[in-house]
Coordinates of C-alpha atoms in Angstrom, one line a residue:
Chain A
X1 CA -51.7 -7.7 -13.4
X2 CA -53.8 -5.7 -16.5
X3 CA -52.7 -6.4 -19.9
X4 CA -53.0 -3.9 -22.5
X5 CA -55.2 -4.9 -25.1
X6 CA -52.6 -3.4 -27.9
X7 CA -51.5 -6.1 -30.4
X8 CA -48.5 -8.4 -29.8
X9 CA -45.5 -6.3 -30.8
X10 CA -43.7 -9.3 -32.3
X11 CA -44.5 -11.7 -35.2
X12 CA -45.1 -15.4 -34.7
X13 CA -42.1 -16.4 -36.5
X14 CA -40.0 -13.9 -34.3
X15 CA -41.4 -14.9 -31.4
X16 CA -40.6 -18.7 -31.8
X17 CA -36.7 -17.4 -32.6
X18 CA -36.5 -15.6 -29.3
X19 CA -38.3 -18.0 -26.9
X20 CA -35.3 -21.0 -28.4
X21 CA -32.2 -18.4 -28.0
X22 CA -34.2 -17.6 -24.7
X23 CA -34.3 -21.0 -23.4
X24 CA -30.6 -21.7 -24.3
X25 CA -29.0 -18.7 -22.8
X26 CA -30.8 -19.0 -19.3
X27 CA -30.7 -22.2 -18.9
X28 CA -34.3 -23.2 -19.5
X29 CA -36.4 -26.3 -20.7
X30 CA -38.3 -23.9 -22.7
X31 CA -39.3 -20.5 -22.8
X32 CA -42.5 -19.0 -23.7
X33 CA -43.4 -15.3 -24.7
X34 CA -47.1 -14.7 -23.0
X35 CA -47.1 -10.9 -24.1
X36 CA -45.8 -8.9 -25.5
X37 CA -46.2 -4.8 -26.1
X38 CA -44.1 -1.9 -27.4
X39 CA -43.3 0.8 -24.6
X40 CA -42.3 4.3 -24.6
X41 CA -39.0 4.3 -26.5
X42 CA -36.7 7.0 -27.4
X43 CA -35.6 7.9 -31.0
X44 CA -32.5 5.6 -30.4
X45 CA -33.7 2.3 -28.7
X46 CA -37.2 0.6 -28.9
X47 CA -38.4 -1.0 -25.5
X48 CA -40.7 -4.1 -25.6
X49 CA -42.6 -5.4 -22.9
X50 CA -42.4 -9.3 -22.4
X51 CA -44.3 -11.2 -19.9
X52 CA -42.3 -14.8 -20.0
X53 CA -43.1 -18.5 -18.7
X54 CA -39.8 -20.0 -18.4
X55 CA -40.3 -23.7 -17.2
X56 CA -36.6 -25.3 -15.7
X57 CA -33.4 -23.9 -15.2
X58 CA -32.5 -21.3 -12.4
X59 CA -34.8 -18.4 -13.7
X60 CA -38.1 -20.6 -13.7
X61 CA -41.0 -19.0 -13.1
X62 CA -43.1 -16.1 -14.8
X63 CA -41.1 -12.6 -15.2
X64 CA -42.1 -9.2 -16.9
X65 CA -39.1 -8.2 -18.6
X66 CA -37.7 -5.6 -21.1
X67 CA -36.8 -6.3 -24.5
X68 CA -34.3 -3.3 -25.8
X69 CA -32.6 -2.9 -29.1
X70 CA -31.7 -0.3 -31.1
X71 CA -34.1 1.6 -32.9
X72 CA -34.3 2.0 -36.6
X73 CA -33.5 5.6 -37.0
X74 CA -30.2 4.9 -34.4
X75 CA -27.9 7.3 -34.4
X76 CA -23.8 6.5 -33.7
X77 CA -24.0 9.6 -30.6
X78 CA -23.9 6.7 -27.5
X79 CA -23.6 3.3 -26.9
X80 CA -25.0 0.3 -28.9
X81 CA -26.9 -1.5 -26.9
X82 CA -23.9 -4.5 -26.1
X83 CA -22.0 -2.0 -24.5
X84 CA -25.2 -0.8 -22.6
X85 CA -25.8 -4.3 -21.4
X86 CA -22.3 -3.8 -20.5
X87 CA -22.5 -0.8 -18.3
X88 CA -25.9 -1.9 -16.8
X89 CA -24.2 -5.2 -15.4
X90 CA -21.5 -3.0 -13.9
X91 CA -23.7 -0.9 -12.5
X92 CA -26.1 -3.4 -11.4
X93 CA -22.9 -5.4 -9.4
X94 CA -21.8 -1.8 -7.7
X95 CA -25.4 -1.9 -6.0
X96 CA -26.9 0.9 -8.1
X97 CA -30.9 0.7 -8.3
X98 CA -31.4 -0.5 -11.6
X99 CA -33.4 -3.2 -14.0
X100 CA -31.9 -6.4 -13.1
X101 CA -29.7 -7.1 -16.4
X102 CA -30.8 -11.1 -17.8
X103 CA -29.1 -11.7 -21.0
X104 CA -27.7 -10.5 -24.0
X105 CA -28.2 -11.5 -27.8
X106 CA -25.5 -10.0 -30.1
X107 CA -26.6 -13.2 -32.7
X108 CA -28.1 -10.7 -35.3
X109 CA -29.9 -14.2 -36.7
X110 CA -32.7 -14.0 -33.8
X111 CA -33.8 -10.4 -34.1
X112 CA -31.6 -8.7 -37.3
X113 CA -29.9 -6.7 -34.7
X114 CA -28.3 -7.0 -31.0
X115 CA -30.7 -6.8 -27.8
X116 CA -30.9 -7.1 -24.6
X117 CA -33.1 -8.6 -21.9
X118 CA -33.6 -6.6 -18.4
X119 CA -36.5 -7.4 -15.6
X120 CA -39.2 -4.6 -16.0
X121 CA -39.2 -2.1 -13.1
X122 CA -42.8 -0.8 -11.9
X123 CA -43.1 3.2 -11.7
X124 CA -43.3 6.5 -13.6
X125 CA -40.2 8.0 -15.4
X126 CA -42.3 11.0 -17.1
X127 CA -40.8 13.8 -15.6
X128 CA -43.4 16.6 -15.8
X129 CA -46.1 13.6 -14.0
X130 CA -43.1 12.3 -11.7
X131 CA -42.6 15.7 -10.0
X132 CA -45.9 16.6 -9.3
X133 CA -47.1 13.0 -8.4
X134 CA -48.0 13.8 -4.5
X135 CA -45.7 10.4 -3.2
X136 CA -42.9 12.4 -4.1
X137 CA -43.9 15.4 -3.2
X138 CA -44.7 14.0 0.1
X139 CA -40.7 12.2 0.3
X140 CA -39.2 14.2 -1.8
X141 CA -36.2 15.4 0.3
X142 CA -35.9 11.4 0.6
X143 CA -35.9 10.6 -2.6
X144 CA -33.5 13.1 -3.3
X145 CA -31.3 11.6 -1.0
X146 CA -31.8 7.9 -2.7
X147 CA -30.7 10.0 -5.4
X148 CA -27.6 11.3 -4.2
X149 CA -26.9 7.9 -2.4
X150 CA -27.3 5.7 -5.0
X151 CA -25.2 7.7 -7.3
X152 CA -22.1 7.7 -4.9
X153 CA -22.7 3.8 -5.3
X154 CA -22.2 4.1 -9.1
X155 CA -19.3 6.6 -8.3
X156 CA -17.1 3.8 -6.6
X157 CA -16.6 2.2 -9.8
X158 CA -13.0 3.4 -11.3
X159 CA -11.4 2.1 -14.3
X160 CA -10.3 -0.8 -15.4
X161 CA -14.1 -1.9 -14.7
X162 CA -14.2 -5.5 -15.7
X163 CA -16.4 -5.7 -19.1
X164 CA -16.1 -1.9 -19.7
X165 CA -12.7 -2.0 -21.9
X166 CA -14.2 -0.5 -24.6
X167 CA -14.8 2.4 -22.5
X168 CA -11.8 5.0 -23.2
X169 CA -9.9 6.6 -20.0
X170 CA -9.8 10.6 -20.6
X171 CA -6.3 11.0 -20.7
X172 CA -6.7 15.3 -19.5
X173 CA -9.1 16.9 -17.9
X174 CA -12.5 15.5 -18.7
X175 CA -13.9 19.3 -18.8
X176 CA -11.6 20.1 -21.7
X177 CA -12.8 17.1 -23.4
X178 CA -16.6 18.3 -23.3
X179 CA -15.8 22.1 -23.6
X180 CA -13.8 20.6 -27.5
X181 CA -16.9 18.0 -27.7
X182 CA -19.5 20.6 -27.6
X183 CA -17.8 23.1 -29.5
X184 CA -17.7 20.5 -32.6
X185 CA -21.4 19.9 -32.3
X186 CA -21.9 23.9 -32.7
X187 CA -19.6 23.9 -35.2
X188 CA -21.0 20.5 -37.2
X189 CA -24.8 22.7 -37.2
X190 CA -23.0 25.7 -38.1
X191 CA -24.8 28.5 -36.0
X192 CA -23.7 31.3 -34.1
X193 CA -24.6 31.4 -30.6
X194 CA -22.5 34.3 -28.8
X195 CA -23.4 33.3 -25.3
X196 CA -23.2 29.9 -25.6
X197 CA -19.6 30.3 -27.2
X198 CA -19.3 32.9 -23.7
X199 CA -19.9 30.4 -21.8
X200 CA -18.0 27.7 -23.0
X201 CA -14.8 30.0 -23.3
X202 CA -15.6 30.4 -19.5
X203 CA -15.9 26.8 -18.9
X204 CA -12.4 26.3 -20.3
X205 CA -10.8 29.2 -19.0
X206 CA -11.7 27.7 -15.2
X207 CA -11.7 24.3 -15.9
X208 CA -10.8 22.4 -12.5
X209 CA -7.4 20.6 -12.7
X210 CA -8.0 16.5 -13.2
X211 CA -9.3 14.9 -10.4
X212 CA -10.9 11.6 -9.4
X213 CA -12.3 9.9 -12.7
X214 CA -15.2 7.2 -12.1
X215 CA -17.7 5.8 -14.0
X216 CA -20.4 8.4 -14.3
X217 CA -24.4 7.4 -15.9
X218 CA -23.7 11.3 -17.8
X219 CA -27.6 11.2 -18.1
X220 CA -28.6 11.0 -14.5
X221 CA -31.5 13.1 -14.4
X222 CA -34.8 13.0 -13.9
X223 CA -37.3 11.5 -16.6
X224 CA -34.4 8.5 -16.7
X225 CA -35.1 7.1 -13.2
X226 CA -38.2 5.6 -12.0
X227 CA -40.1 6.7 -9.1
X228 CA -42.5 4.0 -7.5
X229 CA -44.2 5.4 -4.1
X230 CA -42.1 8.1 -3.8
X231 CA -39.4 5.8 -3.8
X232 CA -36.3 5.6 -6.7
X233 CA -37.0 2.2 -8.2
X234 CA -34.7 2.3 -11.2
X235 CA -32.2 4.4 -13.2
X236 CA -32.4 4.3 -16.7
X237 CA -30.9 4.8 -20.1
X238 CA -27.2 4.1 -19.5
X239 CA -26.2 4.6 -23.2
X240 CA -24.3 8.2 -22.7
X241 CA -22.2 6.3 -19.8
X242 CA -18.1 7.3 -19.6
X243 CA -15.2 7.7 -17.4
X244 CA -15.3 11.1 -16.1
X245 CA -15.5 13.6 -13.4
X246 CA -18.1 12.6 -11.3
X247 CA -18.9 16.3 -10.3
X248 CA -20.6 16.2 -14.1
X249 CA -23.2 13.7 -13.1
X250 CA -24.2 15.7 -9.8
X251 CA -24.4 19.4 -11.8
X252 CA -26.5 17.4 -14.2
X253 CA -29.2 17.0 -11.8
X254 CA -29.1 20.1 -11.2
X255 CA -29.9 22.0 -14.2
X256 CA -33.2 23.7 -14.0
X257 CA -34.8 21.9 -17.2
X258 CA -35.0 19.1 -15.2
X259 CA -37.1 20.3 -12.7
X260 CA -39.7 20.0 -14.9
X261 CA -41.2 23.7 -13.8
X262 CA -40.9 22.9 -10.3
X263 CA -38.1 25.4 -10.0
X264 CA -37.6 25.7 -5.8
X265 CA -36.6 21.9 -5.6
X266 CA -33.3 21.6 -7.4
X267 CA -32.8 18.7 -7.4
X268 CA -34.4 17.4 -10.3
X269 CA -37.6 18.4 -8.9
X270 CA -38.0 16.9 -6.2
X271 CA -36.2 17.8 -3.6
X272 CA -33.1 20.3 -2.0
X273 CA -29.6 20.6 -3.3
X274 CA -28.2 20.0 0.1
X275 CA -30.5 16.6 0.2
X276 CA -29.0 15.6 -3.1
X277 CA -25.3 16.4 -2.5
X278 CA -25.1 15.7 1.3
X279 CA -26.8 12.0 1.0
X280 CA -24.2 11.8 -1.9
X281 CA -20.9 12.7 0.5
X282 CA -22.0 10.7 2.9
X283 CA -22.4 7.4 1.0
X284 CA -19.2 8.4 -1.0
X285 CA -17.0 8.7 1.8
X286 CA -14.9 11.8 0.0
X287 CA -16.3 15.5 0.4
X288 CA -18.2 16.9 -2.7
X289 CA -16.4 20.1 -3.8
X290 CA -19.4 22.0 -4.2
X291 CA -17.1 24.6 -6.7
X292 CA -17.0 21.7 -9.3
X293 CA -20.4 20.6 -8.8
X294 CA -21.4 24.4 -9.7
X295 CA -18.9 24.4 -12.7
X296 CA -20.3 21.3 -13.8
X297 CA -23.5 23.0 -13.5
X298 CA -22.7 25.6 -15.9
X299 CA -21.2 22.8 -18.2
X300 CA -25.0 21.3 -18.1
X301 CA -26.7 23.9 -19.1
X302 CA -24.6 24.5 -22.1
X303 CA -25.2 20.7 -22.9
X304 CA -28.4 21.2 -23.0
X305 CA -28.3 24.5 -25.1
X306 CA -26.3 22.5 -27.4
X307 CA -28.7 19.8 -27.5
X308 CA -32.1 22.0 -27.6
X309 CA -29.7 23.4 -30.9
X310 CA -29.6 19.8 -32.0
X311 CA -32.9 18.8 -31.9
X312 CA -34.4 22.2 -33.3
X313 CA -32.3 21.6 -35.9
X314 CA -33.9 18.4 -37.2
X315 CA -37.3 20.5 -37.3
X316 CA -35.3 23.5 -39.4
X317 CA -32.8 21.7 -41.5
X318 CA -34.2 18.2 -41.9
X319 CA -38.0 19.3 -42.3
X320 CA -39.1 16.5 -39.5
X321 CA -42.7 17.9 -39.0
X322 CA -42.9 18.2 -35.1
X323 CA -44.5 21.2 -33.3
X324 CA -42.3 19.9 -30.5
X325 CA -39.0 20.0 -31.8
X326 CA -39.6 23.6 -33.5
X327 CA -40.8 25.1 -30.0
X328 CA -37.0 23.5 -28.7
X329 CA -35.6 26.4 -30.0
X330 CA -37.8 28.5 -28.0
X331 CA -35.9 27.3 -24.9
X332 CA -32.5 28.4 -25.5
X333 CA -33.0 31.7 -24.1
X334 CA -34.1 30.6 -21.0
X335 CA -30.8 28.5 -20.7
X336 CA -29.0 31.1 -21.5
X337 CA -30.2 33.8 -19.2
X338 CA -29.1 30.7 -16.5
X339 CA -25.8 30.3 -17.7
X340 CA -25.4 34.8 -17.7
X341 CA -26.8 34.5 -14.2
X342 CA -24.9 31.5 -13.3
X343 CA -21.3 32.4 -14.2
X344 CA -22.3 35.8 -12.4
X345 CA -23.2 34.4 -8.9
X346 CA -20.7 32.2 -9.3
X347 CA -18.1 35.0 -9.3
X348 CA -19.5 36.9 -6.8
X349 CA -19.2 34.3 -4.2
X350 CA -23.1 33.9 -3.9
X351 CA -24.9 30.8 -3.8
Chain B
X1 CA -55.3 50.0 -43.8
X2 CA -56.8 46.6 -45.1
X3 CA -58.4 44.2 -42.2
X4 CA -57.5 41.3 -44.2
X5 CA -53.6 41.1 -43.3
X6 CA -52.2 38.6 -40.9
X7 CA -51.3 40.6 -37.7
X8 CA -50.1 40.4 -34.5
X9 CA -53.4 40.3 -33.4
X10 CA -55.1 37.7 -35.3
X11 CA -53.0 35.3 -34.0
X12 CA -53.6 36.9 -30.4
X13 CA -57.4 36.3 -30.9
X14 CA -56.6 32.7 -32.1
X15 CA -54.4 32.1 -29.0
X16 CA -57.7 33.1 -26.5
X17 CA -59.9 31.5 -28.5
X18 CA -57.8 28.2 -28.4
X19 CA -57.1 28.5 -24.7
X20 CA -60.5 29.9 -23.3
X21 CA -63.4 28.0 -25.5
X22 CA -61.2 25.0 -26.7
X23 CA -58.4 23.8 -24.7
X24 CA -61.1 23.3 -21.2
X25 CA -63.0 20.3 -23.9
X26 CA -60.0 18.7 -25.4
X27 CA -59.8 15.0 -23.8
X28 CA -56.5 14.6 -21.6
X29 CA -54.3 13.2 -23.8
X30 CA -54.3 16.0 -26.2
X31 CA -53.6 18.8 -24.2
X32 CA -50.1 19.1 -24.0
X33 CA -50.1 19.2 -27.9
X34 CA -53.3 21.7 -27.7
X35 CA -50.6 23.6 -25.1
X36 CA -47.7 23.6 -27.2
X37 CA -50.4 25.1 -30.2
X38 CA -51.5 27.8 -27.7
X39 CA -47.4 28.6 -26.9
X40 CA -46.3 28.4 -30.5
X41 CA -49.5 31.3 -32.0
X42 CA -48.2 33.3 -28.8
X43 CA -44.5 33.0 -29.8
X44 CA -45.7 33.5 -33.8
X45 CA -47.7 36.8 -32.3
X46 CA -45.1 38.1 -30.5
X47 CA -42.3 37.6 -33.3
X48 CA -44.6 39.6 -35.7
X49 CA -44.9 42.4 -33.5
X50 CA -41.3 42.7 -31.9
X51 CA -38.6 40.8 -34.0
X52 CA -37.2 42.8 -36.2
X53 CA -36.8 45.3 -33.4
X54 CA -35.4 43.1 -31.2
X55 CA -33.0 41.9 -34.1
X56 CA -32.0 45.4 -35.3
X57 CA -31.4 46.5 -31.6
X58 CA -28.9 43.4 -31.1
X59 CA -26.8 44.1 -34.4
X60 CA -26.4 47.6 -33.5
X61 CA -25.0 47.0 -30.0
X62 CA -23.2 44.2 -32.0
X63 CA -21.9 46.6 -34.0
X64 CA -21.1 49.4 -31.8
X65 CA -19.1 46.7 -29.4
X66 CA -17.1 45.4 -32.7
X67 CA -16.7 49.0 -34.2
X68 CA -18.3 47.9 -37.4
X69 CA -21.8 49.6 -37.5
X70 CA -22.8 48.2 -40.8
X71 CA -22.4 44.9 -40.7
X72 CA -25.3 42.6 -40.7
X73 CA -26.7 40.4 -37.6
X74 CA -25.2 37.1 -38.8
X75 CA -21.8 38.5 -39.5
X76 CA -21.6 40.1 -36.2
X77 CA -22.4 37.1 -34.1
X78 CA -20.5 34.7 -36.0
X79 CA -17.2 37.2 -36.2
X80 CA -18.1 37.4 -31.6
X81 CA -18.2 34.0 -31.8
X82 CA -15.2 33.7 -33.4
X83 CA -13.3 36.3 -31.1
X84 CA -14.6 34.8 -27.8
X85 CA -13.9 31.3 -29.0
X86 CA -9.7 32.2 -29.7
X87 CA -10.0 34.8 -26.7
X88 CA -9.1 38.1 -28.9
X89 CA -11.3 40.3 -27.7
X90 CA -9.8 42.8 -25.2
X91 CA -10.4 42.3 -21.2
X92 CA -11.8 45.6 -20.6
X93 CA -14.4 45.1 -23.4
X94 CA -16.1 41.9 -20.5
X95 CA -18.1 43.7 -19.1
X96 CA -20.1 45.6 -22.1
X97 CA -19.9 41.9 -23.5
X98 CA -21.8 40.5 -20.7
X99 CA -24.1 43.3 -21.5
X100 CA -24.7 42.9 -24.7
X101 CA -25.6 39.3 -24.7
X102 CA -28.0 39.5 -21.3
X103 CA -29.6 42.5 -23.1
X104 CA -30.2 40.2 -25.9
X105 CA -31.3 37.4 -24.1
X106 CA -33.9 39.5 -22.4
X107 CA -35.0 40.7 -26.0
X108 CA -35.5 37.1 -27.4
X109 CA -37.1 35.7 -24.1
X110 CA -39.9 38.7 -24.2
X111 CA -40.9 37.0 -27.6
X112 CA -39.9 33.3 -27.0
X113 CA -41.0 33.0 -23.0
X114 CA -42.1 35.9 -21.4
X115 CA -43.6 34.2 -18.5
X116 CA -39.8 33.2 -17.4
X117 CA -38.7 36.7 -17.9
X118 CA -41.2 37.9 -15.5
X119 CA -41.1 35.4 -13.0
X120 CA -37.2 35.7 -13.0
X121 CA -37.1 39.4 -12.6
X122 CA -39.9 38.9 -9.8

C-alpha cells in the first residue's frame, strides 16, 4: 500500500498517549502508530488516518484505521462524536455496510477531547467523481439497490436501541417536528423566503399521520457513502442520526442536488428510483408508501434550501472569505423551482 | 458615455477570456475553483444587467397580490411570509400565489443559473 508523503498529523508526545490508551482498551501488548495523515474532514469532525501495529490481544495484526474527533470550529447542530460511536455500533450490529467501529476514548487526558477509532474503508465518497466514475455507471441500478437494501437493514432498528438512550423518541408526527425545526432556522437567519415558507406551510398542511418510527442515518445520501468497484462499501457520517420516519431517509436520496448533475438517475446519481425503493421493500419486508416518500421529498428539498441559506449566510454575515459558500446562494432558486414543480405534480397525480 | 465604467460587459469579456484562453491550462486541481470564478463573473454580469428589473418586477406583483403597491421588496416578502406561515391569506388568492413566486423564481434563476432554466423548460 502507497503512503502519502504528507507529514505525520500527530505530535510525538500525542502519539505515545494514544498508542498506551490504545493498547489498554483493545487488549494489546502494545500498540504502535506507523502513520499517520489528516483526511478530508468536514467543518465539524477532523478524520486522521492511522496505519497501526498492534502486537497481542485479539486485534493483533497491522490495521488502517480512522481516527475522528470533533473539529475545532464544532458546532452543537448533531451529535458529538460519543454518541456517533454510539449510533455507528448500532448500525454496524443491524448489518448496515459501514466502518467497522474499534473503540472509543471519551478520557479528554489522551487527545483534549473525545474520539473515536473506526477501520478505514477503501473507495471514493466525492460525489461529483463518484457518479461519473464508469464502475458505477456500469452497476449502477445495482448499487442503487445496495442502497435501498442496506438502508431497510438500518430501518429494522426501532427504539429502545440498546446504547442509543440519549436519542429522544418524537412523541408527534416527526414531519411536524422538522416543518417547526426548519422554520426556527429561517427565523434564527432572519430572511424572508416566500416559497420556502409556501412550501413548508404545504408540508404541514399534509403532513402524513404518525407512522412507523425507526432509526433513520437523516444524511443518507450520496457524497456520505463509499463506492469501491461500483460496489457500496461504507456509509458515512452518522452524526445527524434520530428516530423518525423512515420515509425521510428514502426522499433524501432523492433530492436532485445529490445527483450531482446527473439528473436522469434519481437515485443519488446513480441509478433508478424504482431500483432504490423496490430493493428497499423487498429487504424491509413492509411496502414503501411511495406518497410519503414523495412528501418526504419535498421536505428534502426545503432542508436543503434551508441549509444552502445557512451556509451562504456564513459568507454574508460572518465575512468567511469563500467563493464557495457565496455561490450557495446561487442555488436556492433551483431548489425552489423543484419544490413549485414538485408540490404541483404531486397534486396532479403525476409522477 | 464613458468606456471606463464597469459594465455588464466587461465582466462578460472577463468570463470568455477566463474560460476560453485560461481555464484549458489550469492544472487539474484548480479547475473547479477556476469554474466556480467563471460561474460567479457570469452571475455578477448578469445581476448588473437584469437585477433591479427582476427585483422591481417581483415587488410590484408583490404588491398588486397584497394590495399595497408602495411598499418596498423586503416588506412585501417578509409581511407573505408572514401570512403563509399563520395561513391568512384567502384560498382563492393560491393560485396567483403560486404564480407570483414561480414567476419570480424564473426571474432570479435567469441571473443565478440560467443553464437550469433552459434545460428545465427543454
Amino acid at each position: 500500500m502507497t503512503r502519502s508523503e504528507a507529514p505525520a498529523a500527530l505530535a510525538p508526545d500525542v502519539t505515545a498517549r494514544l498508542e498506551a490508551w490504545l493498547a489498554a482498551a483493545v487488549g494489546a501488548a502494545h500498540a504502535r502508530v506507523l502513520h499517520s495523515e489528516r483526511l478530508s474532514g468536514g467543518a465539524i469532525q477532523e478524520n486522521i488516518g492511522l496505519y497501526l501495529d498492534v502486537a497481542g490481544g485479539p486485534r493483533a495484526g497491522r490495521h488502517d484505521l480512522v481516527l475522528r474527533t470533533d473539529a475545532p470550529s464544532a458546532v452543537a447542530v448533531s451529535w458529538g462524536r460519543v454518541q456517533e460511536f454510539r449510533i455507528l455500533e448500532a448500525g454496524w450490529r443491524a448489518g448496515v455496510a459501514a466502518p467497522e467501529p474499534w473503540a472509543l476514548c471519551e478520557d479528554e487526558a489522551v487527545l483534549g477531547k473525545s474520539f473515536y477509532l473506526m477501520r478505514r474503508m477503501p473507495g471514493e465518497a466525492r460525489g461529483f467523481r463518484l457518479v461519473r466514475d464508469p464502475a458505477v455507471q456500469a452497476h449502477g441500478e445495482e448499487l442503487a439497490a445496495q442502497l435501498g437494501r442496506n438502508l431497510a437493514k438500518l430501518h429494522r432498528l426501532a427504539p429502545p436501541v440498546p446504547g442509543l438512550d440519549f436519542m429522544p423518541v418524537p412523541d408527534g408526527p416527526p414531519a411536524l417536528a422538522r416543518v417547526a425545526e426548519y422554520r426556527r432556522h429561517l427565523d434564527v437567519l432572519g430572511v424572508a423566503e416566500p416559497v420556502i415558507e409556501w412550501a413548508l406551510r404545504w408540508l404541514e398542511l399534509n403532513a402524513p399521520a404518525s407512522g412507523r418510527v425507526c432509526l433513520i442515518h437523516a444524511d443518507y445520501r450520496t457524497g456520505n457513502y463509499l463506492v469501491h468497484d461500483g460496489r457500496l462499501s461504507a456509509v458515512l457520517d452518522w452524526e445527524f442520526a434520530a428516530f423518525g420516519d423512515p420515509h425521510e431517509d428514502l426522499g433524501w436520496m432523492l433530492v436532485r442536488y445529490w445527483r450531482f448533475g446527473v439528473d436522469v438517475k434519481e437515485a443519488g446519481g446513480v441509478g433508478s428510483r424504482d431500483a432504490f425503493l423496490d430493493a428497499y421493500a423487498a429487504e424491509a419486508g413492509w411496502p414503501v408508501d411511495r406518497d410519503a416518500v414523495r412528501y418526504w421529498e419535498v421536505m428534502g428539498n426545503v432542508r436543503w434550501a434551508v441549509v444552502a441559506l445557512m451556509q451562504a449566510a456564513r459568507y454574508f454575515r460572518h465575512r468567511e472569505a469563500s467563493l464557495e459558500l457565496a455561490l450557495t446562494a446561487h442555488v436556492v432558486p433551483v431548489v425552489e423551482l423543484d419544490l413549485l414543480g414538485l408540490v404541483r405534480a404531486i397534486e396532479e397525480g403525476r409522477p | 458615455m464613458s468606456w471606463l465604467r464597469a459594465t455588464p460587459d466587461l465582466l462578460e469579456v472577463a468570463r470568455a477570456a477566463l474560460r476560453e484562453n485560461v481555464l484549458p491550462r489550469v492544472a487539474p486541481e484548480g479547475r473547479y475553483d477556476a469554474a466556480m470564478l467563471a460561474n460567479a463573473l457570469g452571475i455578477a454580469a448578469r445581476e448588473l444587467a437584469q437585477g433591479a428589473a427582476a427585483r422591481e418586477a417581483e415587488r410590484a406583483d408583490l404588491g398588486a397580490l397584497l394590495g399595497d403597491p408602495a411598499a418596498s421588496l423586503d416588506e412585501l416578502r417578509v409581511r407573505l411570509c408572514r401570512e403563509i406561515r399563520v395561513g391568512s391569506l384567502p384560498e382563492h388568492v393560491e393560485p396567483r400565489l403560486r404564480a407570483v413566486l414561480l414567476a419570480a423564481v424564473r426571474r432570479r434563476l435567469a441571473i443565478s443559473n440560467p443553464d437550469h432554466l433552459a434545460r428545465h423548460d427543454a
